Short mmCIF file of N, CA and C in Angstrom, two decimals:
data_model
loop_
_atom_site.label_atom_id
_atom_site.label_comp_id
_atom_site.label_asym_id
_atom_site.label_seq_id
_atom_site.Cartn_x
_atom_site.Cartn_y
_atom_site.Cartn_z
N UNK A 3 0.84 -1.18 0.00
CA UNK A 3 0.00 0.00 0.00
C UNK A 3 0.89 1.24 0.00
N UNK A 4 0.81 2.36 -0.68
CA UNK A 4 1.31 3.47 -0.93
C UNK A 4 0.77 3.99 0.49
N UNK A 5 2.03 4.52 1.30
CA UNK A 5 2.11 5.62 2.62
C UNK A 5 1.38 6.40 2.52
N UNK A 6 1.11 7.41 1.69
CA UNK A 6 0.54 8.20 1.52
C UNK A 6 -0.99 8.52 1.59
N UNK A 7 -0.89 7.36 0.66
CA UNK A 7 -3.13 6.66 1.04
C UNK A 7 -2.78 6.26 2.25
N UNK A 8 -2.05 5.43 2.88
CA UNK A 8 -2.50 5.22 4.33
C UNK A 8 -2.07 6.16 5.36
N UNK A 9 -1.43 7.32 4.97
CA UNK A 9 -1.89 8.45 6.35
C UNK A 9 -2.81 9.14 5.85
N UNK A 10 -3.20 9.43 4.55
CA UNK A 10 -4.74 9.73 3.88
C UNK A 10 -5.20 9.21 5.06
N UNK A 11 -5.89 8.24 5.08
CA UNK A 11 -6.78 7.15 5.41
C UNK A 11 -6.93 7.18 6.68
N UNK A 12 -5.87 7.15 7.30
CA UNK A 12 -5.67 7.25 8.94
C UNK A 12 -6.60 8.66 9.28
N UNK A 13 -5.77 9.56 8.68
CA UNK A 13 -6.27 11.05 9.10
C UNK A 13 -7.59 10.96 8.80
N UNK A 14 -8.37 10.83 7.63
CA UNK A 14 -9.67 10.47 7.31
C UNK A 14 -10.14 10.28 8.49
N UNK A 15 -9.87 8.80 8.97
CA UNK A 15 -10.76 8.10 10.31
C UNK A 15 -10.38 8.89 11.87
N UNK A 16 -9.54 9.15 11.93
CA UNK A 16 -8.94 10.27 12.87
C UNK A 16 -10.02 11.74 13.08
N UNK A 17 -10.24 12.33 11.79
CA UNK A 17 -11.00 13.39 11.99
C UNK A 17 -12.41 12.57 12.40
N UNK A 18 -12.72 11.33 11.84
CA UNK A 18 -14.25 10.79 12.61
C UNK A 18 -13.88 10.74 14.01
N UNK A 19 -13.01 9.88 14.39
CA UNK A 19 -13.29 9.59 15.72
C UNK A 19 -12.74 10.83 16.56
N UNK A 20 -12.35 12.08 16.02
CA UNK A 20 -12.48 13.50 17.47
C UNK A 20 -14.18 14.04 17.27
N UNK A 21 -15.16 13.30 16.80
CA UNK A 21 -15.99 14.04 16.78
C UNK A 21 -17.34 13.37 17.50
N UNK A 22 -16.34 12.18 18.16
CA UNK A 22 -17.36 11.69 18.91
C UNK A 22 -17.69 12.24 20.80
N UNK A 23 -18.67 11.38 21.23
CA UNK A 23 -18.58 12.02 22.84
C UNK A 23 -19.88 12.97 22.88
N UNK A 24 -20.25 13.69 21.85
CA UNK A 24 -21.43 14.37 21.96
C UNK A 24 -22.81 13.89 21.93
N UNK A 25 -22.79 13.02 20.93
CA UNK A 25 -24.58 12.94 20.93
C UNK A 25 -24.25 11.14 20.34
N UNK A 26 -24.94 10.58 21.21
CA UNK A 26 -25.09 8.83 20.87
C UNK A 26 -25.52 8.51 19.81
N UNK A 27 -26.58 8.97 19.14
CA UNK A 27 -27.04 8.70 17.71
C UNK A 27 -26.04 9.21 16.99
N UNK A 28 -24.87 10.02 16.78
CA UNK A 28 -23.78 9.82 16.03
C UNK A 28 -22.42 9.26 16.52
N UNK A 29 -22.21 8.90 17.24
CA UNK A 29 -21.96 8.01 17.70
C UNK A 29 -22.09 6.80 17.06
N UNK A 30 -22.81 6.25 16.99
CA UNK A 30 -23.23 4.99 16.80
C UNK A 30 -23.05 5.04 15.58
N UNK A 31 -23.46 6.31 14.63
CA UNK A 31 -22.98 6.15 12.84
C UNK A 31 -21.82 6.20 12.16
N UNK A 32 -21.02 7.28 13.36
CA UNK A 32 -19.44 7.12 13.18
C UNK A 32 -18.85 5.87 13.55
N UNK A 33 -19.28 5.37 14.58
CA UNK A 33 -18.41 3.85 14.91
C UNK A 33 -19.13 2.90 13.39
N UNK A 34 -20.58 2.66 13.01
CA UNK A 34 -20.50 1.83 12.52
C UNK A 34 -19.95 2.40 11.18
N UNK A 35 -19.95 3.77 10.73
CA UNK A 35 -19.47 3.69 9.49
C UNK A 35 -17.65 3.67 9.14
N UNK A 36 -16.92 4.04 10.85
CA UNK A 36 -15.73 3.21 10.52
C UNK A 36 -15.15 2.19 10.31
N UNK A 37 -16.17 1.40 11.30
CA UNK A 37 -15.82 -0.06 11.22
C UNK A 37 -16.07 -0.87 10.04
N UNK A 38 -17.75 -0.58 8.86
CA UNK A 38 -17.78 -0.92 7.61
C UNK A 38 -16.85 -0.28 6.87
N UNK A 39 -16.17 0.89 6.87
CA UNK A 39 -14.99 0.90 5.84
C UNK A 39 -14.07 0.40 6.08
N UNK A 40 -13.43 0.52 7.01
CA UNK A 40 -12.21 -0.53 7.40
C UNK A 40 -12.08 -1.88 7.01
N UNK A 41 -12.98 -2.80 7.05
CA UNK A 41 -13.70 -3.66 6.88
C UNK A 41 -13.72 -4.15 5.19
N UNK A 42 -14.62 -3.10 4.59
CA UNK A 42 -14.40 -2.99 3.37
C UNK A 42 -12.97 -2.88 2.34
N UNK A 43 -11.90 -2.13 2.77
CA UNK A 43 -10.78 -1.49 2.21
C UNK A 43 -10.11 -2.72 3.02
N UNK A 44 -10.42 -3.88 3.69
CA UNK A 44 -9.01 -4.69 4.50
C UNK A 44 -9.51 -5.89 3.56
N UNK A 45 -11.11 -6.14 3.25
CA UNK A 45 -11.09 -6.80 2.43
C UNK A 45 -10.88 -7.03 0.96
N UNK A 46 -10.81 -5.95 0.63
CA UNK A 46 -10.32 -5.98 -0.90
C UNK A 46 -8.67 -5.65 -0.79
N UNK A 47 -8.28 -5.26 -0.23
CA UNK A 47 -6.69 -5.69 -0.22
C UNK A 47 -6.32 -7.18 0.77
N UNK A 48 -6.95 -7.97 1.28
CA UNK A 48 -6.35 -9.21 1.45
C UNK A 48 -7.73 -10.05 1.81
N UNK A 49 -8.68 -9.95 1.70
CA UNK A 49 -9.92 -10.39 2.14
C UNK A 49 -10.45 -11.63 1.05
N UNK A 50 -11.14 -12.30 0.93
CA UNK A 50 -11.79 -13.78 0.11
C UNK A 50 -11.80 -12.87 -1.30
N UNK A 51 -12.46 -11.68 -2.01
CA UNK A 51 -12.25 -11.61 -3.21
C UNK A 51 -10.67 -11.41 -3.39
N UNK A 52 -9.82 -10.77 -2.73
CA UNK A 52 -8.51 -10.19 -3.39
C UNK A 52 -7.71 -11.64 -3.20
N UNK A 53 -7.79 -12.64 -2.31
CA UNK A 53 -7.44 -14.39 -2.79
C UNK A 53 -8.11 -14.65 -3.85
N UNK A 54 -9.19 -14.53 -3.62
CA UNK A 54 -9.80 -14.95 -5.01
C UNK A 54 -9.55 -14.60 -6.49
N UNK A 55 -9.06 -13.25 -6.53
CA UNK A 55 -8.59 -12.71 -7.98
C UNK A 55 -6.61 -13.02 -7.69
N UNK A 56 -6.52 -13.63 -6.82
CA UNK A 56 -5.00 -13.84 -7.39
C UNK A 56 -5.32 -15.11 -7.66
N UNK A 57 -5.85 -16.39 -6.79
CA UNK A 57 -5.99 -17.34 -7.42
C UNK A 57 -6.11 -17.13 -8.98
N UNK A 58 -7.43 -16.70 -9.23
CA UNK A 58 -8.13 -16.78 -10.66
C UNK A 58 -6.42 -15.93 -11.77
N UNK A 59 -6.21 -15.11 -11.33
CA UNK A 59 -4.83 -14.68 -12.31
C UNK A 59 -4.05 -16.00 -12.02
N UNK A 60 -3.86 -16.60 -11.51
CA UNK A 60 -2.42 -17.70 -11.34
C UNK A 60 -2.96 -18.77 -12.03
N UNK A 61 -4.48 -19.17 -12.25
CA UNK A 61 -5.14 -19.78 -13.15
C UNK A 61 -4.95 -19.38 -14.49
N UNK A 62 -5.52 -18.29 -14.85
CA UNK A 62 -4.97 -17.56 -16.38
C UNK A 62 -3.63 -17.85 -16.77
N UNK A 63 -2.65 -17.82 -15.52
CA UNK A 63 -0.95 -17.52 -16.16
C UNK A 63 -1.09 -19.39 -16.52
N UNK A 64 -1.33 -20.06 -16.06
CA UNK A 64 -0.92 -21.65 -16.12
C UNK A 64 -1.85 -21.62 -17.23
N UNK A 65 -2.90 -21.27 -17.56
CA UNK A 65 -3.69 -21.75 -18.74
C UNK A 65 -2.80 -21.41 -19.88
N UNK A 66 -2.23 -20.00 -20.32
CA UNK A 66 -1.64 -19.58 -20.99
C UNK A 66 -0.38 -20.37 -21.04
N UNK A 67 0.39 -20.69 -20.00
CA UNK A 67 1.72 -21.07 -20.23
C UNK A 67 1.30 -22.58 -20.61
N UNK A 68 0.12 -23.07 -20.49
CA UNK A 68 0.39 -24.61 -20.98
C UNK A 68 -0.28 -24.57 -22.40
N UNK A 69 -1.64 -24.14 -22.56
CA UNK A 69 -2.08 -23.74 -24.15
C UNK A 69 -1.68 -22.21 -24.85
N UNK A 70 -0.76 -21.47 -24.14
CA UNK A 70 -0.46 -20.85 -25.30
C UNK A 70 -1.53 -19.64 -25.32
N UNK A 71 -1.07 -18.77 -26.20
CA UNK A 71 -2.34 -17.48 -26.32
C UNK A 71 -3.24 -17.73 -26.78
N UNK A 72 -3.52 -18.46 -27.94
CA UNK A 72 -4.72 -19.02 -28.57
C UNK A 72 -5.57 -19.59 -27.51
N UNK A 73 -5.39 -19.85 -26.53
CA UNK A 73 -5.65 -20.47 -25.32
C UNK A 73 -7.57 -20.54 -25.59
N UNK A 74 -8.23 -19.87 -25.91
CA UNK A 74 -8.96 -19.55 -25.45
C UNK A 74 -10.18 -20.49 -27.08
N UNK A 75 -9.39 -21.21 -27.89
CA UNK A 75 -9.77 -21.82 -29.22
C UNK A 75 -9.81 -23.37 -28.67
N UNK A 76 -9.12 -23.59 -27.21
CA UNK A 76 -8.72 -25.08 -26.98
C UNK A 76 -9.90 -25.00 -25.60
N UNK A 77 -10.65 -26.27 -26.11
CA UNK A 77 -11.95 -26.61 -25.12
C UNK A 77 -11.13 -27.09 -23.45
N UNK A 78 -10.68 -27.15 -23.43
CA UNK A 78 -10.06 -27.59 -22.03
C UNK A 78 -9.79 -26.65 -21.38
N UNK A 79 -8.86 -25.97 -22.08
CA UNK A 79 -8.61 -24.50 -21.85
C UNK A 79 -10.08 -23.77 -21.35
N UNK A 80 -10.47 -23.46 -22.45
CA UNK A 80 -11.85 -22.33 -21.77
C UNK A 80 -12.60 -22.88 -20.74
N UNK A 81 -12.93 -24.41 -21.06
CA UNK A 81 -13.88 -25.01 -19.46
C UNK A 81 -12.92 -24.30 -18.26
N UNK A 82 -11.71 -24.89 -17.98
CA UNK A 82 -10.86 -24.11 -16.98
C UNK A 82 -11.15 -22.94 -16.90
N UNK A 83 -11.23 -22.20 -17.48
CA UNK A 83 -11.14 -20.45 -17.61
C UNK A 83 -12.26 -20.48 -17.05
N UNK A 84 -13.47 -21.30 -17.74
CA UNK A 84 -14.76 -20.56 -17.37
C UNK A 84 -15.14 -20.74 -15.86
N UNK A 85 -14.60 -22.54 -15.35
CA UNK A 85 -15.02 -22.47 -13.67
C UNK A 85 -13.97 -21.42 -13.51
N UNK A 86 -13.07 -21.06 -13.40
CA UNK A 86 -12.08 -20.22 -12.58
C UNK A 86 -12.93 -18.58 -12.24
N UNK A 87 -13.06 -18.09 -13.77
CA UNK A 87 -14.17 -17.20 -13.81
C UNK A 87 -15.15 -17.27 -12.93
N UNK A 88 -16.10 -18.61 -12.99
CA UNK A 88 -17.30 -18.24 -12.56
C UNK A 88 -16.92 -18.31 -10.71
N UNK A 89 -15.86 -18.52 -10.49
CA UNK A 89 -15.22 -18.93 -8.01
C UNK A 89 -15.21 -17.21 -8.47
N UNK A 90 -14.45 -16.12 -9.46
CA UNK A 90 -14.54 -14.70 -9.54
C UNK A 90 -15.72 -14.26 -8.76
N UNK A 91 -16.57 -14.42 -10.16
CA UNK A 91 -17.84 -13.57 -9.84
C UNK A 91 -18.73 -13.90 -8.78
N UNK A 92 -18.61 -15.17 -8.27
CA UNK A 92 -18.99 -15.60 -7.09
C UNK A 92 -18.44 -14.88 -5.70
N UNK A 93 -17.00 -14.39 -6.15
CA UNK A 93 -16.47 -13.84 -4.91
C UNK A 93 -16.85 -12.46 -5.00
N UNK A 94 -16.31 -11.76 -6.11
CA UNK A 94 -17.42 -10.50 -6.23
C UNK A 94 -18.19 -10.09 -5.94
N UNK A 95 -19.71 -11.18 -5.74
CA UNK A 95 -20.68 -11.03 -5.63
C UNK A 95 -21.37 -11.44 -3.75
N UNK A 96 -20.07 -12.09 -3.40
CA UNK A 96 -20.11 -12.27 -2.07
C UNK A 96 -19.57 -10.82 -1.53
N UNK A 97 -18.28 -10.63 -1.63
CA UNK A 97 -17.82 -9.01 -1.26
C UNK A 97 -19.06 -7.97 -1.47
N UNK A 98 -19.77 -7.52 -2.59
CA UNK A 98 -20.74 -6.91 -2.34
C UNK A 98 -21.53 -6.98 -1.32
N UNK A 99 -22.12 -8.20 -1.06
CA UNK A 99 -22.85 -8.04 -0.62
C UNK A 99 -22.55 -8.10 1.26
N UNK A 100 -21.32 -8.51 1.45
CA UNK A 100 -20.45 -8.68 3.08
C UNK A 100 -20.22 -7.56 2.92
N UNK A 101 -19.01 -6.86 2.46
CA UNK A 101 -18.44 -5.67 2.70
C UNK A 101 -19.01 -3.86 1.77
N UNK A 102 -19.59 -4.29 0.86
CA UNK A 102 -19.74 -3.23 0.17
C UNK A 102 -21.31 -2.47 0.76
N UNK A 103 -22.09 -3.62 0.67
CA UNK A 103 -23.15 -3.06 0.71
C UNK A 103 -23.29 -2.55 2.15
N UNK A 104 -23.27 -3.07 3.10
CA UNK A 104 -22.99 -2.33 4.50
C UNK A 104 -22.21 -1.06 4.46
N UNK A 105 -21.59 -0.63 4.00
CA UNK A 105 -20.07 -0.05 3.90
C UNK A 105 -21.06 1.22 3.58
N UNK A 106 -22.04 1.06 1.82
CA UNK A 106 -22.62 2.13 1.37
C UNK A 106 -23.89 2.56 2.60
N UNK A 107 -24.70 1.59 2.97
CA UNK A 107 -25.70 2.10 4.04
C UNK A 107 -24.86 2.68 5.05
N UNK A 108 -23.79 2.05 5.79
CA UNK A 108 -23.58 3.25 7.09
C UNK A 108 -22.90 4.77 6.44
N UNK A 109 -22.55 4.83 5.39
CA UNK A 109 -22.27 6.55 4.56
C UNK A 109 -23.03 6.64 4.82
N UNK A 110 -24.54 6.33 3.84
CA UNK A 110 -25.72 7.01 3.97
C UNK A 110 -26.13 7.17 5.36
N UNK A 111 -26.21 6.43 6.15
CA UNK A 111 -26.73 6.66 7.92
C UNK A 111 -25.99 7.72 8.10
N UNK A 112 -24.72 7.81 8.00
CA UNK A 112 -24.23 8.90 8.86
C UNK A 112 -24.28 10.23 8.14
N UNK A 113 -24.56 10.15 6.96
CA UNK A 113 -24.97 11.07 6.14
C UNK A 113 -26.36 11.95 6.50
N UNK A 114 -26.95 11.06 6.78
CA UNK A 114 -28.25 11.85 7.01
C UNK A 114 -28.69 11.88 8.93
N UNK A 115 -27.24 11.41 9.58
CA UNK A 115 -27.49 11.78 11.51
C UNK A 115 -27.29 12.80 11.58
N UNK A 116 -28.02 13.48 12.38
CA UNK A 116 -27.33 15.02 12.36
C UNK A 116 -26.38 15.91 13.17
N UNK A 117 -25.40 15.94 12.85
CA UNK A 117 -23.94 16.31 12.82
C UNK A 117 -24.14 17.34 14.47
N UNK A 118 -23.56 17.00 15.57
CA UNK A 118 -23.80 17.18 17.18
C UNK A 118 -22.61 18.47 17.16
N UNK A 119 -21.56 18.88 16.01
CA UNK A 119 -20.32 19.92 16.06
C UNK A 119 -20.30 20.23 14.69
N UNK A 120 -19.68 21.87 15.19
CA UNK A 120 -18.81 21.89 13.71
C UNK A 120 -17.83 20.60 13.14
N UNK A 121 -16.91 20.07 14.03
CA UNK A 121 -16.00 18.61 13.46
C UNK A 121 -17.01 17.89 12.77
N UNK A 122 -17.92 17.79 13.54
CA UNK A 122 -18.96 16.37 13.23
C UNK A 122 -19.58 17.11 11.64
N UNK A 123 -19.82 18.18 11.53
CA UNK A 123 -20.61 18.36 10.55
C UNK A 123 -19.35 18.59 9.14
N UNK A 124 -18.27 18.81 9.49
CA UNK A 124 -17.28 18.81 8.24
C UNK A 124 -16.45 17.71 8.19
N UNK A 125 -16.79 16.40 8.64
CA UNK A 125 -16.66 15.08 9.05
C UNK A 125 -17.76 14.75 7.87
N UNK A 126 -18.91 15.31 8.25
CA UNK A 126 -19.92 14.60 7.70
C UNK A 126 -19.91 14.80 5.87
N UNK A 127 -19.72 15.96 5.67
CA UNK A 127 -18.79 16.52 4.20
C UNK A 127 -17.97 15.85 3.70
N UNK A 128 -16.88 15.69 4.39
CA UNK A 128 -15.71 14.93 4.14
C UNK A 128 -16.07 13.35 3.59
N UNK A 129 -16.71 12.34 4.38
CA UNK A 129 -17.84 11.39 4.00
C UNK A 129 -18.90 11.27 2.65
N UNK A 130 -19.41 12.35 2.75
CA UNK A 130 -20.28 12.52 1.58
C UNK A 130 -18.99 12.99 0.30
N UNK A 131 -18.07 13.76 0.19
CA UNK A 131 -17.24 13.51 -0.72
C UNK A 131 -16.32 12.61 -1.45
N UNK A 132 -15.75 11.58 -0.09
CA UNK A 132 -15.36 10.62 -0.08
C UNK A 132 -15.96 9.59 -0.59
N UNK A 133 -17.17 9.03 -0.21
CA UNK A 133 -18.25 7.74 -1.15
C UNK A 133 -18.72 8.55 -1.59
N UNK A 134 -18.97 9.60 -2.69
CA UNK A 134 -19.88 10.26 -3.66
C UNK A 134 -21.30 9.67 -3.25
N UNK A 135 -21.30 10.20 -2.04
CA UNK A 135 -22.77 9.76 -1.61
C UNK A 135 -23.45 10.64 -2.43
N UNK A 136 -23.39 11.88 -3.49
CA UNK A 136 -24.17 12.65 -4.05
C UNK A 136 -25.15 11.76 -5.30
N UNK A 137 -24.08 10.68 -5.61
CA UNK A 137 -24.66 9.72 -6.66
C UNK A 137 -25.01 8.48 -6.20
N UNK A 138 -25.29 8.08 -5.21
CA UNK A 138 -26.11 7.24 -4.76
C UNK A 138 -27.55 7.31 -4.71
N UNK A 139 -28.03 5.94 -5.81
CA UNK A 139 -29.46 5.76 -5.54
C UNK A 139 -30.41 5.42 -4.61
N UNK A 140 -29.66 5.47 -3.34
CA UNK A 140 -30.32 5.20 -2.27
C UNK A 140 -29.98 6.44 -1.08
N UNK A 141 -29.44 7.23 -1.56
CA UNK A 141 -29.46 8.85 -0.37
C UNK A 141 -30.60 9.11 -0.82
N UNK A 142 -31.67 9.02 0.30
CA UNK A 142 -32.95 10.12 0.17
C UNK A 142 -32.79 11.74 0.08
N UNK A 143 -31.87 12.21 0.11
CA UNK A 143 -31.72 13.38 -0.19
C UNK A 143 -30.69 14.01 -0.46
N UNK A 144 -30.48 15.52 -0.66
CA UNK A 144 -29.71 16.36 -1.02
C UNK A 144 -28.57 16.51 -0.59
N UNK A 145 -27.22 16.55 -0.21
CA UNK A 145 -26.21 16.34 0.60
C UNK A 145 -25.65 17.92 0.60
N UNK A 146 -25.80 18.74 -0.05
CA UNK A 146 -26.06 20.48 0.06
C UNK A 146 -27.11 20.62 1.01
N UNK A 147 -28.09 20.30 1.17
CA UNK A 147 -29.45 20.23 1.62
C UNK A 147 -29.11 19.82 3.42
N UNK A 148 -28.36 18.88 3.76
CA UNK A 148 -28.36 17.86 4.50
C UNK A 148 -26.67 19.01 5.18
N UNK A 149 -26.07 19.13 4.69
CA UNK A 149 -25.11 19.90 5.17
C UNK A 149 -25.37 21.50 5.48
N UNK A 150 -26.41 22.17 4.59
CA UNK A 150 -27.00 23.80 5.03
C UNK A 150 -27.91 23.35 6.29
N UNK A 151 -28.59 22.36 6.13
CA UNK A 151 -29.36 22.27 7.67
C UNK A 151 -28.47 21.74 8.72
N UNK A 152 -27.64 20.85 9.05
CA UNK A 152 -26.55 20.90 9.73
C UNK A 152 -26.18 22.24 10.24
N UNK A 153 -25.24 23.04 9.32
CA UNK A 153 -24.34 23.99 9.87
C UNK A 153 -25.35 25.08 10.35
N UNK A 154 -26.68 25.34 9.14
CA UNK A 154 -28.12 26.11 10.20
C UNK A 154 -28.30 26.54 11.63
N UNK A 155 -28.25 24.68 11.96
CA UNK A 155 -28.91 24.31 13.04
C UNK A 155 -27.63 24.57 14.34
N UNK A 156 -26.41 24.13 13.74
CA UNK A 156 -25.72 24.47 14.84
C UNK A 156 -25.22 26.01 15.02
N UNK A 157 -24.99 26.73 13.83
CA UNK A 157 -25.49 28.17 14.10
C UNK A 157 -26.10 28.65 15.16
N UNK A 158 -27.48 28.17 15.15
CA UNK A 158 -28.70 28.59 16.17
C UNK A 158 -28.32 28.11 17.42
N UNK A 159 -27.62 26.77 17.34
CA UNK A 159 -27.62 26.76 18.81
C UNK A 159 -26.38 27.14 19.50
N UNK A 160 -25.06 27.93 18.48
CA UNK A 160 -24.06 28.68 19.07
C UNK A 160 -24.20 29.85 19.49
N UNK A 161 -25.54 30.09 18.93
CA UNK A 161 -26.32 31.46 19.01
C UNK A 161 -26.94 31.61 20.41
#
């Protein structure tokens, strides 16, 4: 892993967790939405799909090195290819649905808790920029919308 993404990354989760201690319902969206990314990003760098796509490449390299590039004209060859393929998309389709899809609902949860600080509420920005929660078909709403009532609200009550 490049240093760089991982003090990215650190600092990322760092600015979540100083913004806890205030209000339990965020709380609870910051812990679970660190723990589904973490989770997410540990499984695709060493988790059942990222075995799974080196297997399936170390499959390809032996198919190739025993039939050759044409590889794919010789019936033995492609049956191989194709189970190898199909343990892929099987793992793919397991990762979605273990790590990804959790991962996208707690963004959205914490996307739409409402932000207890200024940290918490440019935490909550930071998040929504980070998973482009703006293009998700499942944010019920506006994330401009969701961040002017945030900073609004805590306005009023610094007021």
């Amino acid at each position: 892993m490049d240093p760089n993404s991982m003090t990215a990354r650190l600092t990322f989760k760092q600015a979540g967790l100083t913004t806890l201690g205030l209000d339990a319902a965020w709380d609870r969206a910051v812990q679970r939405y660190l723990r589904c990314e973490t989770l997410y990003y540990a499984a695709d760098a060493f988790g059942p799909l990222a075995k799974e796509q080196e297997r399936h490449t170390l499959e390809v390299m032996d198919i190739e090195g025993k039939y050759g590039r044409g590889w794919k004209a010789q019936p033995e060859a492609a049956r191989r290819h194709d189970i190898s393929f199909k343990g892929l998309i099987k793992a793919e389709e397991d990762h979605v649905r273990q790590f990804a899809e959790p991962y996208w609902r707690a963004a959205n949860e914490l996307a739409l808790t409402p932000a207890p600080s200024l940290a918490a509420a440019m935490f909550k920005a930071a998040v929504m920029e980070h998973d482009e929660i703006d293009t998700s078909r499942d944010f019920p709403a506006k994330c401009m919308e969701v961040l002017q009532a945030d900073f609004a609200r805590l306005s009023r009550e610094a007021a």
